[in-house]
Tab-separated table of C-alpha atoms in Angstrom:
chain	number	residue	atom	x	y	z
U	1	LEU	CA	16.975	-34.291	31.146
U	2	PRO	CA	14.628	-32.703	31.817
U	3	VAL	CA	16.468	-29.707	33.251
U	4	LEU	CA	14.151	-28.048	35.750
U	5	LEU	CA	14.169	-24.267	36.013
U	6	PRO	CA	14.609	-22.801	39.505
U	7	GLU	CA	11.576	-21.411	41.339
U	8	ASP	CA	13.508	-18.920	43.497
U	9	VAL	CA	14.390	-16.411	40.766
U	10	THR	CA	13.728	-12.692	41.184
U	11	PHE	CA	12.287	-10.234	38.665
U	12	ASP	CA	13.145	-7.064	40.540
U	13	ARG	CA	15.740	-5.969	37.962
U	14	PRO	CA	15.759	-5.870	34.160
U	15	GLY	CA	17.513	-8.654	32.316
U	16	ASN	CA	17.571	-12.423	32.457
U	17	PRO	CA	16.923	-13.656	36.034
U	18	LEU	CA	18.699	-16.960	35.300
U	19	GLU	CA	21.940	-15.071	34.716
U	20	ARG	CA	21.698	-13.678	38.270
U	21	HIS	CA	20.797	-16.966	39.957
U	22	PRO	CA	23.637	-18.007	42.301
U	23	THR	CA	23.625	-21.758	41.606
U	24	TRP	CA	21.365	-22.891	38.763
U	25	LYS	CA	23.608	-22.070	35.832
U	26	HIS	CA	26.616	-23.809	37.422
U	27	THR	CA	26.588	-27.547	36.779
U	28	ARG	CA	28.674	-30.536	35.681
U	29	CYS	CA	29.216	-31.579	32.081
U	30	PRO	CA	27.273	-34.816	31.450
U	31	ARG	CA	30.120	-36.126	29.252
U	32	CYS	CA	33.372	-35.310	31.019
U	33	GLY	CA	32.124	-34.475	34.493
U	34	GLY	CA	33.953	-31.154	34.515
U	35	GLU	CA	32.589	-27.762	35.528
U	36	ALA	CA	30.118	-26.308	33.031
U	37	THR	CA	27.696	-23.390	32.620
U	38	ARG	CA	24.139	-23.912	31.495
U	39	GLU	CA	22.577	-21.919	28.689
U	40	THR	CA	20.415	-19.234	30.298
U	41	ASP	CA	18.650	-18.005	27.167
U	42	THR	CA	15.804	-20.490	27.523
U	43	MET	CA	12.855	-18.385	26.395
U	44	ASP	CA	12.585	-17.777	22.670
U	45	THR	CA	11.304	-14.358	21.624
U	46	PHE	CA	8.312	-16.068	20.031
U	47	VAL	CA	7.139	-16.977	23.545
U	48	ASP	CA	6.455	-13.275	24.048
U	49	SER	CA	5.291	-12.278	20.574
U	50	SER	CA	3.012	-15.276	20.100
U	51	TRP	CA	0.398	-14.030	22.572
U	52	TYR	CA	0.856	-10.243	22.689
U	53	TYR	CA	-2.451	-9.737	20.845
U	54	ALA	CA	-4.240	-11.342	23.814
U	55	ARG	CA	-2.255	-9.373	26.382
U	56	PHE	CA	-3.007	-6.105	24.569
U	57	THR	CA	-6.682	-6.513	25.463
U	58	ASN	CA	-5.645	-5.443	28.994
U	59	PRO	CA	-1.894	-4.908	29.430
U	60	TRP	CA	-2.297	-3.765	33.058
U	61	ALA	CA	-4.124	-6.843	34.360
U	62	GLU	CA	-2.667	-8.974	37.152
U	63	THR	CA	-3.656	-12.099	35.216
U	64	PRO	CA	-2.620	-12.969	31.623
U	65	THR	CA	-6.058	-11.938	30.331
U	66	VAL	CA	-9.377	-10.615	31.629
U	67	PRO	CA	-12.460	-12.397	30.195
U	68	GLU	CA	-14.511	-9.218	29.724
U	69	ASP	CA	-11.718	-7.434	27.867
U	70	VAL	CA	-10.926	-10.448	25.697
U	71	ASP	CA	-14.585	-10.792	24.793
U	72	TYR	CA	-14.718	-7.106	23.791
U	73	TRP	CA	-11.478	-6.871	21.760
U	74	MET	CA	-10.862	-10.299	20.256
U	75	ASN	CA	-10.552	-11.560	17.590
U	76	VAL	CA	-7.859	-9.752	15.617
U	77	ASP	CA	-9.530	-8.366	12.488
U	78	GLN	CA	-6.488	-8.344	10.223
U	79	TYR	CA	-3.081	-10.021	10.472
U	80	ILE	CA	-0.456	-8.399	8.218
U	81	GLY	CA	3.025	-9.863	7.838
U	82	GLY	CA	5.702	-11.019	5.450
U	83	ILE	CA	5.978	-14.569	4.183
U	84	GLU	CA	8.286	-15.494	7.058
U	85	HIS	CA	5.557	-14.456	9.482
U	86	ALA	CA	2.993	-16.583	7.698
U	87	VAL	CA	5.030	-19.749	8.287
U	88	LEU	CA	6.533	-18.953	11.717
U	89	HIS	CA	4.901	-16.351	13.933
U	90	LEU	CA	1.398	-17.005	12.612
U	91	LEU	CA	1.785	-20.715	13.302
U	92	TYR	CA	3.152	-20.204	16.825
U	93	SER	CA	0.422	-17.676	17.634
U	94	ARG	CA	-2.273	-20.173	16.690
U	95	PHE	CA	-0.620	-22.817	18.884
U	96	PHE	CA	-0.550	-20.359	21.783
U	97	ALA	CA	-4.207	-19.458	21.274
U	98	ARG	CA	-5.156	-23.111	21.603
U	99	ALA	CA	-3.001	-23.528	24.712
U	100	MET	CA	-4.478	-20.384	26.291
U	101	HIS	CA	-7.960	-21.692	25.571
U	102	LEU	CA	-7.162	-25.033	27.227
U	103	THR	CA	-5.786	-23.211	30.283
U	104	GLY	CA	-8.780	-20.913	30.572
U	105	HIS	CA	-7.179	-17.664	29.387
U	106	LEU	CA	-9.048	-17.395	26.054
U	107	PRO	CA	-12.610	-18.356	25.092
U	108	ALA	CA	-13.489	-20.855	22.383
U	109	LYS	CA	-13.977	-18.122	19.764
U	110	CYS	CA	-10.241	-17.308	20.023
U	111	VAL	CA	-8.963	-20.785	19.138
U	112	GLU	CA	-8.385	-19.223	15.715
U	113	PRO	CA	-7.374	-15.706	16.845
U	114	PHE	CA	-7.048	-13.988	13.440
U	115	GLU	CA	-9.980	-13.262	11.157
U	116	ALA	CA	-7.955	-12.431	8.025
U	117	LEU	CA	-4.370	-12.762	6.762
U	118	PHE	CA	-2.602	-10.420	4.373
U	119	THR	CA	0.965	-11.242	3.293
U	120	GLN	CA	2.748	-8.213	1.890
U	121	GLY	CA	5.587	-8.284	-0.593
U	122	MET	CA	9.158	-7.097	-0.125
U	123	VAL	CA	11.165	-4.178	-1.457
U	124	THR	CA	13.751	-5.600	-3.852
U	125	HIS	CA	16.716	-4.287	-5.812
U	126	GLU	CA	19.132	-5.413	-8.526
U	127	ILE	CA	22.386	-7.090	-7.435
U	128	TYR	CA	25.680	-5.794	-8.888
U	129	LEU	CA	28.813	-7.944	-8.913
U	130	THR	CA	32.214	-8.424	-10.450
U	131	ARG	CA	34.566	-11.425	-10.125
U	132	ASP	CA	37.884	-11.644	-8.337
U	133	ALA	CA	40.971	-13.518	-9.610
U	134	ARG	CA	39.518	-16.811	-8.407
U	135	GLY	CA	36.173	-16.186	-10.083
U	136	LEU	CA	34.362	-15.540	-6.804
U	137	PRO	CA	31.670	-12.844	-6.717
U	138	VAL	CA	32.491	-9.378	-5.359
U	139	TYR	CA	29.300	-7.467	-4.595
U	140	HIS	CA	28.910	-3.712	-5.042
U	141	ALA	CA	26.462	-1.219	-3.537
U	142	PRO	CA	24.106	0.674	-5.910
U	143	GLU	CA	25.995	3.935	-5.372
U	144	GLU	CA	29.221	2.266	-6.587
U	145	VAL	CA	27.890	1.625	-10.100
U	146	GLU	CA	26.473	3.662	-12.946
U	147	ARG	CA	24.299	2.783	-15.911
U	148	ARG	CA	25.505	4.243	-19.194
U	149	GLU	CA	23.379	5.440	-22.102
U	150	ASP	CA	23.951	2.198	-24.013
U	151	GLY	CA	22.480	0.241	-21.073
U	152	THR	CA	25.745	-1.220	-19.771
U	153	VAL	CA	26.521	-1.022	-16.053
U	154	VAL	CA	30.053	-0.280	-14.861
U	155	LEU	CA	31.902	0.579	-11.663
U	156	ARG	CA	32.084	4.341	-11.184
U	157	ALA	CA	35.654	4.230	-9.940
U	158	THR	CA	37.251	2.047	-12.634
U	159	GLY	CA	34.773	1.636	-15.489
U	160	GLU	CA	34.948	-2.141	-15.084
U	161	PRO	CA	31.832	-3.904	-16.476
U	162	VAL	CA	29.410	-5.097	-13.814
U	163	GLU	CA	27.253	-8.202	-13.905
U	164	VAL	CA	23.621	-7.373	-13.050
U	165	ILE	CA	21.402	-9.955	-11.376
U	166	PRO	CA	17.665	-9.258	-11.661
U	167	SER	CA	15.827	-7.827	-8.707
U	168	ALA	CA	16.109	-9.815	-5.480
U	169	LYS	CA	15.361	-9.405	-1.790
U	170	MET	CA	17.543	-6.725	-0.259
U	171	SER	CA	20.511	-8.275	1.519
U	172	LYS	CA	23.418	-6.635	3.340
U	173	SER	CA	25.742	-9.446	2.269
U	174	LYS	CA	24.962	-8.805	-1.404
U	175	LYS	CA	24.988	-5.017	-0.871
U	176	ASN	CA	21.758	-4.471	-2.841
U	177	VAL	CA	20.394	-2.359	0.010
U	178	VAL	CA	19.148	1.209	-0.315
U	179	ASP	CA	19.517	3.172	2.917
U	180	PRO	CA	16.179	4.827	3.831
U	181	THR	CA	18.125	7.759	5.287
U	182	ASP	CA	19.725	8.440	1.898
U	183	ILE	CA	16.328	8.269	0.208
U	184	ILE	CA	14.806	10.703	2.691
U	185	ASP	CA	17.764	13.069	2.405
U	186	GLN	CA	17.525	13.106	-1.391
U	187	TYR	CA	13.775	12.977	-2.013
U	188	GLY	CA	11.930	13.180	1.314
U	189	ALA	CA	9.903	10.525	3.127
U	190	ASP	CA	6.731	11.280	1.147
U	191	THR	CA	8.436	10.337	-2.124
U	192	ALA	CA	9.608	6.994	-0.734
U	193	ARG	CA	6.108	6.182	0.548
U	194	TRP	CA	4.379	7.286	-2.667
U	195	PHE	CA	6.704	5.252	-4.900
U	196	MET	CA	6.476	2.045	-2.867
U	197	LEU	CA	2.670	2.234	-2.774
U	198	SER	CA	2.275	3.155	-6.446
U	199	ASP	CA	4.612	0.648	-8.062
U	200	SER	CA	2.691	-2.607	-7.531
U	201	PRO	CA	-0.038	-4.243	-5.420
U	202	PRO	CA	1.067	-4.593	-1.773
U	203	GLU	CA	0.965	-8.394	-1.921
U	204	ARG	CA	3.675	-8.363	-4.606
U	205	ASP	CA	7.338	-7.364	-4.377
U	206	VAL	CA	8.248	-3.821	-5.365
U	207	GLU	CA	11.551	-3.179	-7.118
U	208	TRP	CA	13.245	-0.041	-5.903
U	209	THR	CA	14.674	1.959	-8.794
U	210	ALA	CA	16.149	5.436	-8.897
U	211	ALA	CA	14.003	6.240	-11.948
U	212	GLY	CA	10.833	5.263	-10.107
U	213	ALA	CA	11.728	7.378	-7.094
U	214	GLU	CA	12.545	10.313	-9.369
U	215	ALA	CA	9.158	10.030	-11.104
U	216	ALA	CA	7.348	9.953	-7.759
U	217	TRP	CA	9.277	13.029	-6.605
U	218	ARG	CA	8.400	14.934	-9.787
U	219	HIS	CA	4.706	14.174	-9.325
U	220	LEU	CA	4.694	15.465	-5.757
U	221	GLN	CA	6.446	18.623	-6.964
U	222	ARG	CA	3.693	19.002	-9.525
U	223	VAL	CA	1.033	18.644	-6.827
U	224	TRP	CA	2.673	21.422	-4.844
U	225	ARG	CA	2.911	23.725	-7.880
U	226	LEU	CA	-0.750	23.067	-8.652
U	227	ALA	CA	-1.700	23.810	-5.049
U	228	THR	CA	0.121	27.164	-5.087
U	229	GLU	CA	-1.503	28.014	-8.416
U	230	VAL	CA	-4.997	27.201	-7.159
U	231	ALA	CA	-4.431	29.043	-3.871
U	232	ALA	CA	-3.310	32.194	-5.702
U	233	ALA	CA	-6.150	32.184	-8.260
U	234	GLU	CA	-8.603	35.054	-8.160
U	235	GLY	CA	-12.227	34.280	-7.358
U	236	GLY	CA	-14.659	34.115	-10.236
U	237	GLU	CA	-16.926	31.967	-12.352
U	238	GLY	CA	-15.641	29.042	-14.330
U	239	GLU	CA	-16.720	27.856	-17.753
U	240	PRO	CA	-20.336	26.603	-18.026
U	241	GLY	CA	-20.651	23.100	-16.577
U	242	ALA	CA	-17.009	22.989	-15.429
U	243	ASP	CA	-17.825	23.310	-11.719
U	244	GLU	CA	-20.268	20.397	-11.819
U	245	ALA	CA	-17.869	18.238	-13.848
U	246	LEU	CA	-15.068	18.811	-11.342
U	247	GLU	CA	-17.421	18.157	-8.424
U	248	ARG	CA	-18.521	14.859	-9.949
U	249	ALA	CA	-14.877	13.874	-10.494
U	250	ARG	CA	-14.176	14.765	-6.868
U	251	HIS	CA	-16.911	12.476	-5.575
U	252	ARG	CA	-15.894	9.643	-7.924
U	253	THR	CA	-12.330	9.927	-6.643
U	254	ILE	CA	-13.455	9.904	-3.011
U	255	ALA	CA	-15.513	6.766	-3.591
U	256	GLY	CA	-12.776	5.004	-5.561
U	257	VAL	CA	-9.864	5.820	-3.248
U	258	THR	CA	-11.906	4.894	-0.163
U	259	ALA	CA	-12.780	1.488	-1.613
U	260	ASP	CA	-9.194	0.912	-2.789
U	261	ILE	CA	-7.680	1.671	0.623
U	262	GLU	CA	-10.194	-0.533	2.415
U	263	GLY	CA	-9.343	-3.336	-0.023
U	264	PHE	CA	-5.546	-2.896	0.347
U	265	ALA	CA	-5.356	-1.853	-3.327
U	266	PHE	CA	-3.044	1.064	-2.558
U	267	ASN	CA	-1.530	1.156	-6.044
U	268	LYS	CA	-5.007	1.637	-7.508
U	269	ALA	CA	-5.703	4.422	-5.022
U	270	VAL	CA	-2.495	6.162	-6.087
U	271	ALA	CA	-3.460	5.773	-9.759
U	272	ARG	CA	-6.806	7.478	-9.057
U	273	LEU	CA	-4.995	10.339	-7.330
U	274	TYR	CA	-2.719	10.767	-10.357
U	275	GLU	CA	-5.840	10.990	-12.506
U	276	PHE	CA	-7.565	13.428	-10.143
U	277	THR	CA	-4.485	15.660	-10.122
U	278	ASN	CA	-4.637	15.787	-13.932
U	279	THR	CA	-8.367	16.536	-13.776
U	280	ILE	CA	-7.825	19.515	-11.467
U	281	ALA	CA	-4.977	20.811	-13.635
U	282	ARG	CA	-7.140	20.679	-16.789
U	283	SER	CA	-10.326	21.936	-15.169
U	284	ARG	CA	-11.789	25.313	-16.140
U	285	ALA	CA	-13.950	25.405	-13.035
U	286	GLY	CA	-14.210	28.431	-10.771
U	287	ALA	CA	-11.666	29.241	-8.085
U	288	GLU	CA	-13.703	27.909	-5.158
U	289	ALA	CA	-14.492	24.614	-6.904
U	290	ARG	CA	-10.783	24.073	-7.625
U	291	ARG	CA	-9.838	24.931	-4.027
U	292	ARG	CA	-12.380	22.418	-2.751
U	293	ALA	CA	-10.965	19.795	-5.107
U	294	MET	CA	-7.386	20.479	-3.942
U	295	ARG	CA	-8.402	20.189	-0.291
U	296	THR	CA	-9.987	16.823	-1.075
U	297	LEU	CA	-6.825	15.759	-2.907
U	298	ALA	CA	-4.844	16.595	0.254
U	299	GLN	CA	-7.208	14.517	2.386
U	300	LEU	CA	-7.002	11.514	0.081
U	301	MET	CA	-3.202	11.754	-0.223
U	302	MET	CA	-2.724	12.061	3.533
U	303	PRO	CA	-2.374	8.304	4.281
U	304	MET	CA	0.325	7.999	1.598
U	305	THR	CA	2.114	11.368	1.791
U	306	PRO	CA	1.238	13.004	5.121
U	307	HIS	CA	3.804	15.805	4.982
U	308	ILE	CA	2.885	17.412	1.661
U	309	ALA	CA	-0.787	16.734	2.388
U	310	GLU	CA	-0.601	18.888	5.533
U	311	GLU	CA	1.134	21.679	3.612
U	312	VAL	CA	-1.437	21.649	0.796
U	313	TRP	CA	-4.310	21.506	3.291
U	314	GLU	CA	-3.038	24.564	5.174
U	315	LEU	CA	-2.274	26.467	1.967
U	316	LEU	CA	-5.821	25.913	0.682
U	317	GLY	CA	-7.474	27.063	3.909
U	318	GLY	CA	-8.227	23.745	5.576
U	319	GLU	CA	-9.063	23.930	9.282
U	320	GLY	CA	-6.662	22.343	11.744
U	321	LEU	CA	-4.616	19.331	10.643
U	322	VAL	CA	-5.685	17.278	7.646
U	323	SER	CA	-4.757	14.145	9.597
U	324	ARG	CA	-7.513	15.033	12.079
U	325	ALA	CA	-10.085	16.155	9.533
U	326	PRO	CA	-13.034	13.802	8.879
U	327	TRP	CA	-12.479	11.492	5.927
U	328	PRO	CA	-14.435	12.834	2.927
U	329	GLU	CA	-17.615	11.019	1.948
U	330	ALA	CA	-18.916	10.606	-1.577
U	331	ASP	CA	-22.458	11.693	-2.433
U	332	PRO	CA	-24.112	8.739	-4.227
U	333	ALA	CA	-26.114	11.152	-6.369
U	334	MET	CA	-22.882	12.651	-7.707
U	335	LEU	CA	-21.591	9.248	-8.758
U	336	GLU	CA	-24.295	8.844	-11.381
U	337	GLU	CA	-23.153	10.095	-14.761
U	338	GLU	CA	-25.771	12.210	-16.555
U	339	THR	CA	-24.372	11.147	-19.902
U	340	ILE	CA	-22.825	7.904	-21.093
U	341	VAL	CA	-20.636	6.897	-24.029
U	342	LEU	CA	-21.948	4.106	-26.239
U	343	PRO	CA	-19.741	2.354	-28.801
U	344	VAL	CA	-21.332	1.906	-32.227
U	345	GLN	CA	-20.535	-1.289	-34.135
U	346	VAL	CA	-21.278	-1.932	-37.799
U	347	ASN	CA	-21.261	-5.606	-38.820
U	348	GLY	CA	-19.384	-6.464	-35.606
U	349	LYS	CA	-16.614	-3.865	-35.945
U	350	ARG	CA	-16.427	-0.733	-33.808
U	351	ARG	CA	-16.785	2.294	-36.059
U	352	ALA	CA	-17.792	5.175	-33.770
U	353	GLU	CA	-19.010	6.178	-30.335
U	354	ILE	CA	-21.736	8.544	-29.213
U	355	ARG	CA	-22.294	10.443	-25.972
U	356	VAL	CA	-25.939	10.531	-25.005
U	357	PRO	CA	-28.054	11.353	-21.935
U	358	ARG	CA	-28.427	8.292	-19.714
U	359	ASP	CA	-32.218	8.257	-20.041
U	360	LEU	CA	-32.413	8.972	-23.799
U	361	PRO	CA	-35.137	6.872	-25.484
U	362	ARG	CA	-34.040	3.926	-27.603
U	363	GLU	CA	-35.360	5.496	-30.826
U	364	GLU	CA	-33.259	8.634	-30.380
U	365	ILE	CA	-30.135	6.590	-29.559
U	366	GLU	CA	-30.695	4.664	-32.795
U	367	ALA	CA	-31.108	7.881	-34.767
U	368	ARG	CA	-27.915	9.413	-33.376
U	369	ALA	CA	-25.934	6.258	-34.071
U	370	LEU	CA	-27.109	6.129	-37.702
U	371	ALA	CA	-26.282	9.813	-38.101
U	372	GLU	CA	-22.600	9.245	-37.337
U	373	GLU	CA	-20.376	9.991	-40.359
U	374	ALA	CA	-18.492	6.691	-40.140
U	375	VAL	CA	-21.761	4.741	-40.058
U	376	GLN	CA	-23.213	6.752	-42.940
U	377	ARG	CA	-20.122	6.082	-45.021
U	378	ILE	CA	-20.447	2.322	-44.603
U	379	LEU	CA	-24.212	2.277	-45.222
U	380	ALA	CA	-23.722	4.372	-48.382
U	381	GLY	CA	-27.348	5.548	-48.366
U	382	LYS	CA	-28.832	2.095	-47.754
U	383	THR	CA	-31.215	1.252	-44.935
U	384	PRO	CA	-29.637	-1.050	-42.341
U	385	ARG	CA	-31.209	-4.481	-41.998
U	386	LYS	CA	-31.258	-4.242	-38.215
U	387	VAL	CA	-30.241	-1.864	-35.407
U	388	ILE	CA	-29.826	-3.373	-31.931
U	389	VAL	CA	-29.595	-0.977	-28.982
U	390	VAL	CA	-28.396	-2.515	-25.718
U	391	PRO	CA	-29.278	0.202	-23.147
U	392	GLY	CA	-26.225	1.575	-21.410
U	393	ARG	CA	-23.877	-0.780	-23.276
U	394	ILE	CA	-23.633	-0.670	-27.078
U	395	VAL	CA	-25.347	-0.037	-30.440
U	396	ASN	CA	-25.028	-2.756	-33.108
U	397	VAL	CA	-25.833	-1.932	-36.731
U	398	VAL	CA	-26.277	-4.747	-39.231
U	399	ALA	CA	-25.782	-3.297	-42.732
């Protein structure tokens, strides 16, 4: 040692040039002196992947990097990877960035090449096993078992009881793997995406369950039924105030989902879309207001469920593809509630709540709170010793 690599290799053909070299790989064993063949796989894959972010700034350059392009594109805004990336690839990439800086290929600002790190969780599943005659575990795939009404899990073929190990990382050796192709064939890709995003925050593991996938599928079916209902509705006026209420809910949803997606809180975004779907279904707004709300729902669902979003968008008269439509923007004026709900406490216990205009004077808030039946019952005709109104928050009555 060291073993020096040859300088007369050629790169005119795909594959490992050391394998094609006529002499380098043929050598003598340092122990026995016999003929031997050197290992030719000398470049770990991390050598390539540890600096691709720098090469991407100009992949056609004759040099590893171009200063102007590096200055424009670097640093990487967001690094996303699993836990194994955080302790391997991320570490190697930072080493490479320092080496490339020392050799003049990256500026000083790229010594730490990543501005932010996000480590996502894994999709997990229960492990099912029985024991052989020697007591060794025999693992079974999810489709080989069934869960009975009493909660026990048995093999479908024999009825033999199955030991269930709580959710763990999917592993081919333990057979707790769900084939994405089977999921797509049964439910569609949108269902798989919706369930995985809705079940838990992206930084935590998500347990794949048939019940969860079924629930996600049913919701998407409901969205489609609602879309066809809204599309077929005759034009006309809605109930008084219903159009404005739906429009305010639409803008609140736009603002909330936008913030959730930007903050990687995809499960919260999905929860808001569940709520907005219910709002549209219950709304007594006019036909055009409901169509506008459904088109917005399609836009906001597009990152999670692109296929049904495109169908809903087209059905409701959206122009072009929803994936190319501008992202909706919330009107700040529509985010302000005209009325607010104030809890009313009597002697420290919540007894009622009142809905009042946001700018209602303190004296009128006090009067409405004291007029509540529950408050009147406790006061029993007596004058309260004190009424404390905290604007926008709460009304406290001291009897």
